[in-house]
Amino acid sequence: PVRYIKGSSLNGVFAPETVQALARGGITTIEQLLAKEPKVLLKIRGLGIHKLREIEDTLHERKKDSAERISAS
């Protein structure tokens, strides 16, 4: 089983299989991920609609957490 993708800052953010699929598509940072449209991401081998939803949900939660920390300051 995949546990860690060398050189990816997405390790620990997403499931290892998702990080591996993103790395296969040349995406190893949040910035690279945010720059891609969902239809482009779905063309990456091993990245289907379920993993895309995981990515969207995780990014939404991280954005929400950041906004809460800023408003609490």
Short mmCIF file of N, CA, C and O in Angstrom, two decimals:
data_model
loop_
_atom_site.label_atom_id
_atom_site.label_comp_id
_atom_site.label_asym_id
_atom_site.label_seq_id
_atom_site.Cartn_x
_atom_site.Cartn_y
_atom_site.Cartn_z
N PRO A 1 0.82 -1.20 0.00
CA PRO A 1 0.00 0.00 0.00
C PRO A 1 0.86 1.27 0.00
O PRO A 1 1.92 1.30 0.60
N VAL A 2 0.36 2.28 -0.65
CA VAL A 2 1.06 3.56 -0.73
C VAL A 2 0.87 4.30 0.59
O VAL A 2 -0.23 4.39 1.11
N ARG A 3 1.95 4.86 1.11
CA ARG A 3 1.87 5.62 2.36
C ARG A 3 2.34 7.05 2.18
O ARG A 3 1.87 7.94 2.86
N TYR A 4 3.27 7.29 1.27
CA TYR A 4 3.93 8.58 1.17
C TYR A 4 4.44 8.77 -0.26
O TYR A 4 5.02 7.87 -0.83
N ILE A 5 4.19 9.94 -0.81
CA ILE A 5 4.70 10.26 -2.14
C ILE A 5 5.82 11.29 -1.97
O ILE A 5 5.57 12.42 -1.52
N LYS A 6 7.03 10.90 -2.29
CA LYS A 6 8.19 11.77 -2.12
C LYS A 6 8.02 13.06 -2.92
O LYS A 6 7.65 13.03 -4.08
N GLY A 7 8.28 14.19 -2.26
CA GLY A 7 8.24 15.48 -2.92
C GLY A 7 6.87 16.12 -3.01
O GLY A 7 6.72 17.17 -3.61
N SER A 8 5.85 15.50 -2.43
CA SER A 8 4.50 16.05 -2.50
C SER A 8 4.12 16.70 -1.18
O SER A 8 4.21 16.09 -0.12
N SER A 9 3.67 17.96 -1.25
CA SER A 9 3.18 18.62 -0.04
C SER A 9 1.74 18.23 0.27
O SER A 9 1.16 18.71 1.24
N LEU A 10 1.18 17.35 -0.53
CA LEU A 10 -0.19 16.89 -0.31
C LEU A 10 -0.27 15.68 0.61
O LEU A 10 -1.36 15.27 1.01
N ASN A 11 0.89 15.11 0.97
CA ASN A 11 0.93 13.99 1.91
C ASN A 11 0.28 14.44 3.22
O ASN A 11 0.58 15.52 3.73
N GLY A 12 -0.61 13.62 3.75
CA GLY A 12 -1.27 13.94 5.01
C GLY A 12 -2.50 14.82 4.83
O GLY A 12 -3.30 14.96 5.74
N VAL A 13 -2.65 15.43 3.67
CA VAL A 13 -3.83 16.25 3.39
C VAL A 13 -4.92 15.37 2.79
O VAL A 13 -6.09 15.49 3.16
N PHE A 14 -4.53 14.50 1.88
CA PHE A 14 -5.46 13.59 1.20
C PHE A 14 -5.03 12.15 1.44
O PHE A 14 -3.90 11.90 1.87
N ALA A 15 -5.91 11.23 1.12
CA ALA A 15 -5.59 9.81 1.22
C ALA A 15 -4.38 9.51 0.32
O ALA A 15 -4.22 10.14 -0.73
N PRO A 16 -3.53 8.57 0.73
CA PRO A 16 -2.34 8.25 -0.06
C PRO A 16 -2.64 7.92 -1.52
O PRO A 16 -1.89 8.32 -2.42
N GLU A 17 -3.73 7.22 -1.77
CA GLU A 17 -4.08 6.86 -3.15
C GLU A 17 -4.40 8.11 -3.98
O GLU A 17 -4.09 8.18 -5.16
N THR A 18 -5.03 9.09 -3.34
CA THR A 18 -5.35 10.34 -4.03
C THR A 18 -4.08 11.12 -4.32
O THR A 18 -3.91 11.65 -5.42
N VAL A 19 -3.18 11.18 -3.35
CA VAL A 19 -1.90 11.87 -3.54
C VAL A 19 -1.12 11.21 -4.68
O VAL A 19 -0.54 11.90 -5.53
N GLN A 20 -1.14 9.89 -4.72
CA GLN A 20 -0.44 9.16 -5.77
C GLN A 20 -1.03 9.49 -7.14
O GLN A 20 -0.30 9.73 -8.10
N ALA A 21 -2.35 9.51 -7.25
CA ALA A 21 -2.99 9.82 -8.52
C ALA A 21 -2.66 11.25 -8.95
O ALA A 21 -2.35 11.50 -10.11
N LEU A 22 -2.72 12.18 -8.01
CA LEU A 22 -2.39 13.58 -8.33
C LEU A 22 -0.93 13.70 -8.79
O LEU A 22 -0.63 14.39 -9.77
N ALA A 23 -0.03 13.01 -8.09
CA ALA A 23 1.39 13.04 -8.48
C ALA A 23 1.57 12.46 -9.88
O ALA A 23 2.38 12.97 -10.67
N ARG A 24 0.82 11.43 -10.20
CA ARG A 24 0.86 10.83 -11.54
C ARG A 24 0.49 11.88 -12.59
O ARG A 24 1.00 11.87 -13.71
N GLY A 25 -0.38 12.82 -12.21
CA GLY A 25 -0.78 13.90 -13.12
C GLY A 25 0.10 15.13 -13.01
O GLY A 25 -0.21 16.17 -13.58
N GLY A 26 1.20 15.02 -12.24
CA GLY A 26 2.13 16.14 -12.12
C GLY A 26 1.74 17.17 -11.08
O GLY A 26 2.28 18.27 -11.05
N ILE A 27 0.81 16.82 -10.20
CA ILE A 27 0.33 17.75 -9.17
C ILE A 27 0.87 17.31 -7.82
O ILE A 27 0.52 16.23 -7.33
N THR A 28 1.71 18.16 -7.22
CA THR A 28 2.30 17.82 -5.93
C THR A 28 2.12 18.92 -4.89
O THR A 28 2.58 18.78 -3.76
N THR A 29 1.45 20.02 -5.26
CA THR A 29 1.22 21.11 -4.31
C THR A 29 -0.24 21.56 -4.38
O THR A 29 -0.93 21.35 -5.38
N ILE A 30 -0.69 22.21 -3.33
CA ILE A 30 -2.05 22.77 -3.29
C ILE A 30 -2.22 23.79 -4.41
O ILE A 30 -3.26 23.83 -5.07
N GLU A 31 -1.20 24.60 -4.65
CA GLU A 31 -1.28 25.62 -5.68
C GLU A 31 -1.52 25.01 -7.06
O GLU A 31 -2.34 25.49 -7.83
N GLN A 32 -0.79 23.94 -7.36
CA GLN A 32 -0.97 23.25 -8.64
C GLN A 32 -2.38 22.66 -8.73
O GLN A 32 -3.02 22.71 -9.77
N LEU A 33 -2.85 22.11 -7.61
CA LEU A 33 -4.18 21.52 -7.58
C LEU A 33 -5.26 22.57 -7.81
O LEU A 33 -6.18 22.38 -8.61
N LEU A 34 -5.15 23.71 -7.14
CA LEU A 34 -6.15 24.76 -7.28
C LEU A 34 -6.18 25.37 -8.68
O LEU A 34 -7.19 25.93 -9.09
N ALA A 35 -5.07 25.26 -9.39
CA ALA A 35 -4.99 25.82 -10.74
C ALA A 35 -5.68 24.95 -11.79
O ALA A 35 -5.86 25.38 -12.92
N LYS A 36 -6.07 23.74 -11.41
CA LYS A 36 -6.67 22.80 -12.37
C LYS A 36 -8.18 22.80 -12.26
O LYS A 36 -8.75 22.85 -11.17
N GLU A 37 -8.83 22.72 -13.39
CA GLU A 37 -10.29 22.57 -13.45
C GLU A 37 -10.64 21.11 -13.15
O GLU A 37 -9.88 20.20 -13.49
N PRO A 38 -11.82 20.87 -12.55
CA PRO A 38 -12.22 19.49 -12.27
C PRO A 38 -12.20 18.58 -13.49
O PRO A 38 -11.78 17.42 -13.40
N LYS A 39 -12.60 19.08 -14.65
CA LYS A 39 -12.61 18.23 -15.85
C LYS A 39 -11.21 17.79 -16.24
O LYS A 39 -11.01 16.71 -16.79
N VAL A 40 -10.20 18.61 -15.93
CA VAL A 40 -8.80 18.25 -16.20
C VAL A 40 -8.36 17.19 -15.20
O VAL A 40 -7.69 16.21 -15.56
N LEU A 41 -8.74 17.36 -13.94
CA LEU A 41 -8.37 16.40 -12.90
C LEU A 41 -8.95 15.02 -13.20
O LEU A 41 -8.30 14.00 -12.98
N LEU A 42 -10.17 14.99 -13.73
CA LEU A 42 -10.81 13.70 -14.01
C LEU A 42 -10.12 12.93 -15.13
O LEU A 42 -10.35 11.74 -15.28
N LYS A 43 -9.27 13.58 -15.89
CA LYS A 43 -8.53 12.90 -16.96
C LYS A 43 -7.30 12.17 -16.43
O LYS A 43 -6.68 11.39 -17.15
N ILE A 44 -6.94 12.42 -15.18
CA ILE A 44 -5.77 11.77 -14.58
C ILE A 44 -6.13 10.33 -14.24
O ILE A 44 -7.16 10.08 -13.59
N ARG A 45 -5.28 9.41 -14.67
CA ARG A 45 -5.52 7.99 -14.38
C ARG A 45 -5.58 7.76 -12.88
O ARG A 45 -4.73 8.21 -12.13
N GLY A 46 -6.63 7.09 -12.44
CA GLY A 46 -6.79 6.77 -11.02
C GLY A 46 -7.51 7.83 -10.23
O GLY A 46 -7.68 7.71 -9.02
N LEU A 47 -7.94 8.90 -10.90
CA LEU A 47 -8.63 9.98 -10.20
C LEU A 47 -10.04 10.09 -10.78
O LEU A 47 -10.25 10.70 -11.83
N GLY A 48 -10.99 9.48 -10.10
CA GLY A 48 -12.37 9.50 -10.56
C GLY A 48 -13.21 10.48 -9.76
O GLY A 48 -12.69 11.30 -8.99
N ILE A 49 -14.50 10.36 -9.92
CA ILE A 49 -15.42 11.30 -9.28
C ILE A 49 -15.36 11.21 -7.76
O ILE A 49 -15.48 12.22 -7.07
N HIS A 50 -15.14 10.01 -7.21
CA HIS A 50 -15.09 9.87 -5.76
C HIS A 50 -13.87 10.59 -5.17
O HIS A 50 -13.98 11.28 -4.16
N LYS A 51 -12.73 10.44 -5.81
CA LYS A 51 -11.53 11.13 -5.33
C LYS A 51 -11.65 12.64 -5.55
O LYS A 51 -11.19 13.42 -4.73
N LEU A 52 -12.30 13.03 -6.64
CA LEU A 52 -12.52 14.46 -6.88
C LEU A 52 -13.39 15.05 -5.77
O LEU A 52 -13.11 16.14 -5.28
N ARG A 53 -14.41 14.32 -5.37
CA ARG A 53 -15.26 14.80 -4.26
C ARG A 53 -14.47 14.88 -2.97
O ARG A 53 -14.65 15.81 -2.18
N GLU A 54 -13.59 13.91 -2.72
CA GLU A 54 -12.73 13.95 -1.52
C GLU A 54 -11.88 15.21 -1.54
O GLU A 54 -11.76 15.90 -0.53
N ILE A 55 -11.31 15.51 -2.69
CA ILE A 55 -10.47 16.70 -2.83
C ILE A 55 -11.29 17.96 -2.56
O ILE A 55 -10.87 18.83 -1.78
N GLU A 56 -12.45 18.07 -3.20
CA GLU A 56 -13.29 19.24 -3.02
C GLU A 56 -13.72 19.40 -1.56
O GLU A 56 -13.68 20.51 -1.01
N ASP A 57 -14.13 18.31 -0.91
CA ASP A 57 -14.55 18.36 0.49
C ASP A 57 -13.41 18.78 1.40
O ASP A 57 -13.58 19.62 2.29
N THR A 58 -12.24 18.22 1.17
CA THR A 58 -11.07 18.54 2.00
C THR A 58 -10.67 20.00 1.82
O THR A 58 -10.41 20.70 2.82
N LEU A 59 -10.64 20.48 0.59
CA LEU A 59 -10.28 21.88 0.35
C LEU A 59 -11.31 22.82 0.97
O LEU A 59 -10.95 23.86 1.53
N HIS A 60 -12.58 22.46 0.90
CA HIS A 60 -13.64 23.28 1.49
C HIS A 60 -13.46 23.36 3.01
O HIS A 60 -13.57 24.43 3.60
N GLU A 61 -13.18 22.21 3.64
CA GLU A 61 -12.97 22.19 5.09
C GLU A 61 -11.75 23.02 5.50
O GLU A 61 -11.80 23.74 6.49
N ARG A 62 -10.67 22.91 4.74
CA ARG A 62 -9.46 23.67 5.06
C ARG A 62 -9.71 25.17 4.93
O ARG A 62 -9.25 25.96 5.73
N LYS A 63 -10.47 25.55 3.91
CA LYS A 63 -10.80 26.96 3.70
C LYS A 63 -11.67 27.47 4.85
O LYS A 63 -11.46 28.56 5.37
N LYS A 64 -12.64 26.66 5.26
CA LYS A 64 -13.53 27.01 6.36
C LYS A 64 -12.74 27.16 7.67
O LYS A 64 -12.93 28.12 8.42
N ASP A 65 -11.84 26.22 7.94
CA ASP A 65 -11.02 26.28 9.15
C ASP A 65 -10.14 27.53 9.16
O ASP A 65 -9.99 28.19 10.19
N SER A 66 -9.57 27.88 8.01
CA SER A 66 -8.72 29.07 7.92
C SER A 66 -9.54 30.33 8.19
O SER A 66 -9.10 31.22 8.90
N ALA A 67 -10.74 30.40 7.64
CA ALA A 67 -11.60 31.56 7.83
C ALA A 67 -12.00 31.70 9.30
O ALA A 67 -12.04 32.82 9.84
N GLU A 68 -12.27 30.58 9.96
CA GLU A 68 -12.63 30.62 11.37
C GLU A 68 -11.47 31.10 12.23
O GLU A 68 -11.65 31.87 13.18
N ARG A 69 -10.25 30.66 11.91
CA ARG A 69 -9.08 31.10 12.68
C ARG A 69 -8.84 32.59 12.49
O ARG A 69 -8.49 33.28 13.43
N ILE A 70 -9.05 33.09 11.28
CA ILE A 70 -8.84 34.52 11.02
C ILE A 70 -9.89 35.35 11.76
O ILE A 70 -9.55 36.37 12.36
N SER A 71 -11.14 34.94 11.75
CA SER A 71 -12.20 35.71 12.42
C SER A 71 -12.07 35.65 13.93
O SER A 71 -12.52 36.55 14.62
N ALA A 72 -11.43 34.60 14.45
CA ALA A 72 -11.23 34.48 15.90
C ALA A 72 -10.09 35.37 16.39
O ALA A 72 -9.98 35.65 17.57
N SER A 73 -9.25 35.83 15.48
CA SER A 73 -8.09 36.65 15.88
C SER A 73 -8.49 38.06 16.22
O SER A 73 -9.39 38.63 15.81
#
